[in-house]
Tab-separated table of C-alpha atoms and ligand atoms in Angstrom:
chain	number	residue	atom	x	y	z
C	20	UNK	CA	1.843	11.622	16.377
C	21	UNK	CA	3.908	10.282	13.518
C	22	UNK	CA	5.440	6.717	12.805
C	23	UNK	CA	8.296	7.844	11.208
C	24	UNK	CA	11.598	10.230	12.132
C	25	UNK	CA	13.737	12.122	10.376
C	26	UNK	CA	16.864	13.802	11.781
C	27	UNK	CA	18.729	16.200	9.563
C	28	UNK	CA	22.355	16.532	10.118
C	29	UNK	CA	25.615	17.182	8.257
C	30	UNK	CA	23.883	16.679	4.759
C	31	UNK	CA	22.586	13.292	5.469
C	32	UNK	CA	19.154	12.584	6.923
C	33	UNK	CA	18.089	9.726	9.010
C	34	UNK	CA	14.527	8.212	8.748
C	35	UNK	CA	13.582	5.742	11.156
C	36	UNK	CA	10.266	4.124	10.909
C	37	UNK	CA	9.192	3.741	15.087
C	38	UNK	CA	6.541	1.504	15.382
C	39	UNK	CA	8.201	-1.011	17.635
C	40	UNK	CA	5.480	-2.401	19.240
C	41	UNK	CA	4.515	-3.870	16.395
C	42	UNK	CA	8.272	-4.995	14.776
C	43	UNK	CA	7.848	-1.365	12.879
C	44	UNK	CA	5.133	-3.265	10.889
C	45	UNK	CA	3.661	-0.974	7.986
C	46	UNK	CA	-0.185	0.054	8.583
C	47	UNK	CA	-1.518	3.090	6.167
C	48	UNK	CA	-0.504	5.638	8.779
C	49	UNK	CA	3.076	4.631	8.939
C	50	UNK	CA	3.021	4.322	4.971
C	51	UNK	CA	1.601	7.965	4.814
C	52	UNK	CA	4.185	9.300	7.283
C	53	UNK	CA	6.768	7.917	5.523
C	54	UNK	CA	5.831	9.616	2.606
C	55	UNK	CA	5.556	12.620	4.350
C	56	UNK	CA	9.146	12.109	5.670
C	57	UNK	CA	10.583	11.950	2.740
C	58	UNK	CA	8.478	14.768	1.230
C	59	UNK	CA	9.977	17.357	3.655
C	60	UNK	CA	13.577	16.067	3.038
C	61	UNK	CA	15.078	19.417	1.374
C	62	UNK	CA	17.154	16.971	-1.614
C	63	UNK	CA	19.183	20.597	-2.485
C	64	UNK	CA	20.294	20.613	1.130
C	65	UNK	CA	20.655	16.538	1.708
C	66	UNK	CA	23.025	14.522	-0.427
C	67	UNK	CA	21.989	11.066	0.943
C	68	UNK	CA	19.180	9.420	3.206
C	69	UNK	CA	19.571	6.243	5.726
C	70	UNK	CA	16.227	4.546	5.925
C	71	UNK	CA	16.204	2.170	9.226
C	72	UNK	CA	13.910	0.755	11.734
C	73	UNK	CA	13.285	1.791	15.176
C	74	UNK	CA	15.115	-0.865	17.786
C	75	UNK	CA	17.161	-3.508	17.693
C	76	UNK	CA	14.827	-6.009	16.318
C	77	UNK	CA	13.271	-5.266	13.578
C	78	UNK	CA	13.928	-3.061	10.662
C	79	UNK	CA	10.099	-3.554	9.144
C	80	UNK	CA	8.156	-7.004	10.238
C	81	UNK	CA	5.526	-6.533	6.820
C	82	UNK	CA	2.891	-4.978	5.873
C	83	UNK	CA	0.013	-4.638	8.906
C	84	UNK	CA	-1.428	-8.396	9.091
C	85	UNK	CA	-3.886	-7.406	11.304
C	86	UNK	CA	-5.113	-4.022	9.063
C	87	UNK	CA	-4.794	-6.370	6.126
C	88	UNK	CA	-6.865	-9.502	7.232
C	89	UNK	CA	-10.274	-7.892	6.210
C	90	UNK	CA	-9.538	-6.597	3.212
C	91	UNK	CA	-11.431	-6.879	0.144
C	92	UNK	CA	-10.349	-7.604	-3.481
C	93	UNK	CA	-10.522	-3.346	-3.927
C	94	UNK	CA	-9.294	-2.358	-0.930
C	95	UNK	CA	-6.420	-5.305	-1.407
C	96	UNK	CA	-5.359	-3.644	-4.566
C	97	UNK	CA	-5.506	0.147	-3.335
C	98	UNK	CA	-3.255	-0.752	-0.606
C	99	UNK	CA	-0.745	-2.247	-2.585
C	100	UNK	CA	-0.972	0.643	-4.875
C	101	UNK	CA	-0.352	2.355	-1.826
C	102	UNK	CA	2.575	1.233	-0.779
C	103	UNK	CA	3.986	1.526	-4.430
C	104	UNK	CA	3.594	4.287	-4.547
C	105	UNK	CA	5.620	5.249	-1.127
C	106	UNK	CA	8.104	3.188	-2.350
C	107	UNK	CA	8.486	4.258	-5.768
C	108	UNK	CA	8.975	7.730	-4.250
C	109	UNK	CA	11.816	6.095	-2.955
C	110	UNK	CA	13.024	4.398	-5.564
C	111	UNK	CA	13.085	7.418	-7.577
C	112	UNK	CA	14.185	9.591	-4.842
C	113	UNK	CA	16.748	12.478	-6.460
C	114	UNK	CA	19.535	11.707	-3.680
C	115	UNK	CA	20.615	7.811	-2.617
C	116	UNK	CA	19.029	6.267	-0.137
C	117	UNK	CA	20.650	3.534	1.923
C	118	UNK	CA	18.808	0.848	3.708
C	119	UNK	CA	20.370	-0.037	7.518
C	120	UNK	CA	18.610	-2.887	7.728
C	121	UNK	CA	18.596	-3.862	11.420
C	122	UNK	CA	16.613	-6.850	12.045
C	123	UNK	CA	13.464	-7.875	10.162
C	124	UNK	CA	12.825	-7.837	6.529
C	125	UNK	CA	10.214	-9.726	6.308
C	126	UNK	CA	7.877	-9.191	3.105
C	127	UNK	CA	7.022	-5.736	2.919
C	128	UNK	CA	9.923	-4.946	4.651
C	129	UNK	CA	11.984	-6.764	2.466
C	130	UNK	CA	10.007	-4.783	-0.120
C	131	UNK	CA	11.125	-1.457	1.296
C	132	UNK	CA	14.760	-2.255	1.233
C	133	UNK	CA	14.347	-3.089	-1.974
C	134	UNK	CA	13.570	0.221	-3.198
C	135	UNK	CA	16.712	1.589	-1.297
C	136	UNK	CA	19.948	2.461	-3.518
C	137	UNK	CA	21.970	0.077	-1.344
C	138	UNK	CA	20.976	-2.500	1.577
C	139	UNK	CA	23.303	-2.996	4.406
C	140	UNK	CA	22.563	-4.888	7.739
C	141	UNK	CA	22.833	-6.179	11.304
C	142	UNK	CA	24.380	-9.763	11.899
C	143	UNK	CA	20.718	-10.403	13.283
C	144	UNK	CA	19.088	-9.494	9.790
C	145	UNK	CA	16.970	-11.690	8.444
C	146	UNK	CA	14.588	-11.158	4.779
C	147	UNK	CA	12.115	-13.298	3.534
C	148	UNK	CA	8.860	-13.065	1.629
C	149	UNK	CA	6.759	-15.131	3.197
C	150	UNK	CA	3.456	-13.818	1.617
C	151	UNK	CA	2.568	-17.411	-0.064
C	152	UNK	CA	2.182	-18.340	3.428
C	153	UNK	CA	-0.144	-15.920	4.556
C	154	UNK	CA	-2.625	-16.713	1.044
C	155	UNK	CA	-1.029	-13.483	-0.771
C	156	UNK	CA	1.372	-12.854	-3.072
C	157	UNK	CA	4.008	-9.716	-2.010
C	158	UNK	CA	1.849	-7.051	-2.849
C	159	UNK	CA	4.626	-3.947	-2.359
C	160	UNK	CA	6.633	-4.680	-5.531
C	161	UNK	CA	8.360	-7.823	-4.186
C	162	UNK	CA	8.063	-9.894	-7.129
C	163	UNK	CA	9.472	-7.345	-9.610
C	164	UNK	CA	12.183	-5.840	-7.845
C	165	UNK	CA	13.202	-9.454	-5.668
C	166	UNK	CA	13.806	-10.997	-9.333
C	167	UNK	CA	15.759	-7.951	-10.616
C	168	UNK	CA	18.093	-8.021	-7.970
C	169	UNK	CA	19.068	-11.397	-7.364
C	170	UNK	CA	17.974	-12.921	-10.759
C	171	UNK	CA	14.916	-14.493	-11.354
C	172	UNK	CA	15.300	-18.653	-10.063
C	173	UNK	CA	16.323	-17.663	-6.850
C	174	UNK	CA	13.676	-14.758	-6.008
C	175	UNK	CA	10.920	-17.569	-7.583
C	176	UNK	CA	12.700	-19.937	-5.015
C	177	UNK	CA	12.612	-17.575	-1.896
C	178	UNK	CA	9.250	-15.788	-3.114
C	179	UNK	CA	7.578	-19.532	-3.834
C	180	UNK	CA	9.109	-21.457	-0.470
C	181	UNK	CA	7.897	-18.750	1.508
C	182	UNK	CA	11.457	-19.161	3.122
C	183	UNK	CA	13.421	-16.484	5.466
C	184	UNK	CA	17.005	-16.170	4.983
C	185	UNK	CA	20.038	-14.876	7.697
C	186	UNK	CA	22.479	-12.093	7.028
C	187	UNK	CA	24.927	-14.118	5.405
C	188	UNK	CA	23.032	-15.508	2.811
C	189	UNK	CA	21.287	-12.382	2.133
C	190	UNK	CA	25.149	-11.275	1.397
C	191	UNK	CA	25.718	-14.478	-0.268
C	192	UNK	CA	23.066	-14.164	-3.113
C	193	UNK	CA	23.796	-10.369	-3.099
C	194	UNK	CA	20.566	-8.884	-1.702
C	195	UNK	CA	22.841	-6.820	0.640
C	196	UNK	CA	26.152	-5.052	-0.182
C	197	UNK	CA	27.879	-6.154	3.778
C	198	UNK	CA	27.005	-7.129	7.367
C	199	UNK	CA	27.821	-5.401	10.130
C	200	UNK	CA	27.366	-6.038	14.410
C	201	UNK	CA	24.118	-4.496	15.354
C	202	UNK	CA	25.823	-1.972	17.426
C	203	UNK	CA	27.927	-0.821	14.375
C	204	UNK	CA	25.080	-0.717	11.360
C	205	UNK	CA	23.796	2.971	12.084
C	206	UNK	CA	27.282	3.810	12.053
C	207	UNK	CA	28.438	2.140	9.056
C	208	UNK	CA	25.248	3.667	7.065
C	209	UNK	CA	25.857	7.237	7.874
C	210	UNK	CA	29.579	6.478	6.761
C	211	UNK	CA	29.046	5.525	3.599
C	212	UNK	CA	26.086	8.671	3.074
C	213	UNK	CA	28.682	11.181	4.316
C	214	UNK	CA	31.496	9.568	1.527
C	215	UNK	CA	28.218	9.791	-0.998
C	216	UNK	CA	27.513	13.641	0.744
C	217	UNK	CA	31.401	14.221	0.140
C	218	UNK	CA	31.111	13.865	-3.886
C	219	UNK	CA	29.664	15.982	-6.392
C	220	UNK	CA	25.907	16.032	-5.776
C	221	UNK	CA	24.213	16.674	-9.238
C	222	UNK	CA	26.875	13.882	-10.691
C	223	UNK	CA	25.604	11.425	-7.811
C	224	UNK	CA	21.747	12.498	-8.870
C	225	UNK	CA	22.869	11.810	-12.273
C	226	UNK	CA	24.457	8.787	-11.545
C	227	UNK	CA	21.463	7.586	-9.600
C	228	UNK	CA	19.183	8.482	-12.568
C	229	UNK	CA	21.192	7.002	-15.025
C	230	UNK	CA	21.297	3.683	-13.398
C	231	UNK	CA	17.467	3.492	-12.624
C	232	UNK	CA	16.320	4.704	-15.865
C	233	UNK	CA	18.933	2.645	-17.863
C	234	UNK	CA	17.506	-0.458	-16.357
C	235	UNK	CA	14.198	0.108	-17.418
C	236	UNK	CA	15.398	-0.243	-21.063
C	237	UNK	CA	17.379	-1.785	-23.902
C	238	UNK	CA	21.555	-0.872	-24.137
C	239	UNK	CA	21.332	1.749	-26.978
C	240	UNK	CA	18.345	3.818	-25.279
C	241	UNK	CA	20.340	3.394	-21.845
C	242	UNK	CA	23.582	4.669	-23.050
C	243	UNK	CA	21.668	7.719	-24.386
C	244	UNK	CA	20.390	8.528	-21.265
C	245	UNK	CA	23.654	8.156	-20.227
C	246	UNK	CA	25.091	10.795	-22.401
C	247	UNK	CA	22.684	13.253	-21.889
C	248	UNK	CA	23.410	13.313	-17.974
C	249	UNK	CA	26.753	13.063	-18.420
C	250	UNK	CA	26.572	15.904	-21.026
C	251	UNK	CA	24.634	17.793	-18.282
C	252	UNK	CA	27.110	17.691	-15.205
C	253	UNK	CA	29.484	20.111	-17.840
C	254	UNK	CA	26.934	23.035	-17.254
C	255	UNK	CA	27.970	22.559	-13.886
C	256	UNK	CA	30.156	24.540	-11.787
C	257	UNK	CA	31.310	21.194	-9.495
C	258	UNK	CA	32.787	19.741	-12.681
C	259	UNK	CA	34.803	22.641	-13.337
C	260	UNK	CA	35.918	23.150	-9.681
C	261	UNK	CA	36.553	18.986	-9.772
C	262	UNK	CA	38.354	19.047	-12.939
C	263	UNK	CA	40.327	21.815	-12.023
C	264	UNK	CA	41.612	20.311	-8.712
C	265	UNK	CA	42.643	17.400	-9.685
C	266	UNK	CA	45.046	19.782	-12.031
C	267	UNK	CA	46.288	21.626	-9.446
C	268	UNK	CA	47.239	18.661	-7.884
C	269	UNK	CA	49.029	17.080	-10.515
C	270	UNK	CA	50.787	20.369	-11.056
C	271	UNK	CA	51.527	20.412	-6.679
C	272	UNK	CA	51.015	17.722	-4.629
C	273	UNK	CA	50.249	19.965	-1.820
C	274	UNK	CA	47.507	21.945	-3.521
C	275	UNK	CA	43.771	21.520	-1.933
C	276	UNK	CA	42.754	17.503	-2.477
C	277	UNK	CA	39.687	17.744	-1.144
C	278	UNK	CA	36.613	19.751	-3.184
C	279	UNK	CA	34.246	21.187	-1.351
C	280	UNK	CA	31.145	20.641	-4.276
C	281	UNK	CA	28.627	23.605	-3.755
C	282	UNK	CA	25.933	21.562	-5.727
C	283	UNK	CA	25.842	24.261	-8.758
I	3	CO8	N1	1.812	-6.987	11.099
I	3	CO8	C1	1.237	-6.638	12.247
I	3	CO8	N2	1.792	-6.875	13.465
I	3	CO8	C2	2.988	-7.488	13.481
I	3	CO8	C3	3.654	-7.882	12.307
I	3	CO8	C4	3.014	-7.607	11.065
I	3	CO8	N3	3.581	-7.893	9.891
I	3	CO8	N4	4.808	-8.486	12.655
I	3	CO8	C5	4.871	-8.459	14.002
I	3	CO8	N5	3.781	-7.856	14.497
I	3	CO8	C6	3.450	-7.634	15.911
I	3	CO8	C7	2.963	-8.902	16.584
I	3	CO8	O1	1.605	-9.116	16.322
I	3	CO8	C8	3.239	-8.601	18.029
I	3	CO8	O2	2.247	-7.744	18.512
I	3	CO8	P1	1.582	-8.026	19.981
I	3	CO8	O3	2.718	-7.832	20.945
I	3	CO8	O4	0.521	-7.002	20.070
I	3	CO8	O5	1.101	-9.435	19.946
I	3	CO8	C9	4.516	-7.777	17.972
I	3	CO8	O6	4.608	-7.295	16.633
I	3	CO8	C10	5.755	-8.596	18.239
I	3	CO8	O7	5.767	-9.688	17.351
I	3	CO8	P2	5.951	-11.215	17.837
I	3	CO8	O8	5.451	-11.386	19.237
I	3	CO8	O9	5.360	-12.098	16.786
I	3	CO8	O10	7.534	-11.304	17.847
I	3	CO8	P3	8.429	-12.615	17.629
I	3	CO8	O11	9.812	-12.224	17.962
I	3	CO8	O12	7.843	-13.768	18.335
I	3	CO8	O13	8.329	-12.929	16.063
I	3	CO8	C11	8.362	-12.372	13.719
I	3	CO8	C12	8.872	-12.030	15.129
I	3	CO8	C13	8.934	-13.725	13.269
I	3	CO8	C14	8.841	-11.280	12.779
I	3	CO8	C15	6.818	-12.462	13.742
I	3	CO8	O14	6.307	-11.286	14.352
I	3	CO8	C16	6.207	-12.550	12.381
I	3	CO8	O15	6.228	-13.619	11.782
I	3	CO8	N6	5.658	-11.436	11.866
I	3	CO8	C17	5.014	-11.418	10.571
I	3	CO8	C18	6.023	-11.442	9.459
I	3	CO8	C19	5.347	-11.472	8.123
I	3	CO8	O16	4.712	-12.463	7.762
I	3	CO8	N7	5.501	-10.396	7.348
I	3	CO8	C20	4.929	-10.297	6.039
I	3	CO8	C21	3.571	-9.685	6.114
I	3	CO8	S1	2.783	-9.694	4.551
I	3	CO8	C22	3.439	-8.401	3.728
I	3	CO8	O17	4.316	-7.721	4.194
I	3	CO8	C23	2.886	-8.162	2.384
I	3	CO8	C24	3.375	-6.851	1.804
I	3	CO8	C25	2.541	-6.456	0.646
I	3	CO8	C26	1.175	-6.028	1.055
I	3	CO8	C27	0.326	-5.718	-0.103
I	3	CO8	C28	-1.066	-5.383	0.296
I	3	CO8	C29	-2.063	-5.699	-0.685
């Protein structure tokens, strides 16, 4: 039996982690399985993935307390290896993946979302690392990617305090893109991958690539990489086919808008 779902349809998949007994809590079985998930995601097929949590709840209450509470100083450190890597898989995923988050975020589910392209959530969201109060630091990347995304005083101040925060501050301080009623998230989510799934998928990749790479180092080296995957999308047959439409619309208005990008 698996933790984790993943439904396929119209070029977008949907991964829910279903451990809802437990707030969707991450043991090393659901880690693994969400691994797995992602593994058997076809990414020439799929143009974007929604990551949520099974419920209406919790999107992912931490890392397993319980499987954690006897760990040893090796065993500590292999399981937050573990989970990096999971969620660098993510991270580097070749298609976007959105977070919906629908609940709780708390510490390693906070983490999670992190390593989503984009976060959006329920009215009912609420994030938090509140590892310091458990005796741990977040152990699932929180302190790298918490201060990258919402600068590094207020992830020390959240991260330090040990202090949850509601949907609308989580908006506020930009650790999610918008809020939406809990009945509406899903929705909203598999909007936005279908207008992602609508564009030009090795641009989007490239995009994607360009962004997360480009962060990782200084202007002139990032603009490079920039180039070269820009360069790249002109071997492509969706640039032509793009290119050419929006031509053939400028030359009649009533010509095709609307490209239907083969991913070649
Ligand atoms: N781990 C295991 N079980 C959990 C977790 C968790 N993180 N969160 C909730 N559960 C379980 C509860 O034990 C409970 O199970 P049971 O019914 O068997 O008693 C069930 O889920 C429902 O939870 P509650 O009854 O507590 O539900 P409430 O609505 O009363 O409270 C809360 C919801 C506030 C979310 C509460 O459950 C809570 O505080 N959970 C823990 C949140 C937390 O501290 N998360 C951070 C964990 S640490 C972490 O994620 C570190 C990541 C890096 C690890 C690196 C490893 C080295």
């Amino acid at each position: 039996m698996s933790f984790v779902n993943c439904e396929v349809k119209d070029k977008i998949a949907v991964i829910t982690i279903n451990r809802p007994e437990a707030l969707n809590a991450l043991n090393s079985q659901v880690l693994d399985d969400l691994g797995a998930a992602f593994d058997s995601i076809d990414v020439n097929a799929v143009r974007a993935v929604v990551l949520t949590g099974a419920g209406d709840k919790s999107f992912v209450a931490g890392a397993d307390i319980g499987e954690m509470s006897t760990l040893s100083k090796a065993e500590g450190e292999a399981f937050g290896k573990k989970g990096n890597d999971v969620f660098r898989k993510i991270e580097e995923f070749p298609i976007p993946v959105i977070a919906a988050v629908n609940g709780f975020a708390l510490g390693g589910g906070c983490e999670i979302s992190m390593s989503c392209d984009i976060r959006i959530c329920s009215e009912n969201a609420m994030f938090g690392q509140p590892e310091v109060g458990l005796g741990i630091t977040p152990g699932f990347g929180g302190t790298q990617r918490l201060a990258r995304l919402i600068g590094a005083g207020m992830a020390k101040q959240l991260i330090y305090t040990a202090r949850n925060i509601k949907a609308d501050e989580a908006y506020r301080i930009g650790l999610v893109n918008a809020v939406y009623p809990q009945e509406e998230l899903l929705a909203a989510a598999e909007k936005m991958a279908s207008q992602i799934a609508a564009n030009a998928p090795i641009a989007v990749r490239a995009c994607k690539k360009a962004i997360n790479d480009g962060l990782q180092t200084d202007i002139d080296a990032a603009l490079v990489i920039e180039e070269k995957l820009f360069g790249s999308c002109f071997e492509s047959e969706d640039q032509r086919e793009g290119m050419a439409n929006f031509l053939r619309k400028k030359d009649d208005p009533n010509k095709v808008k609307v490209v239907n990008f083969q991913n070649k």
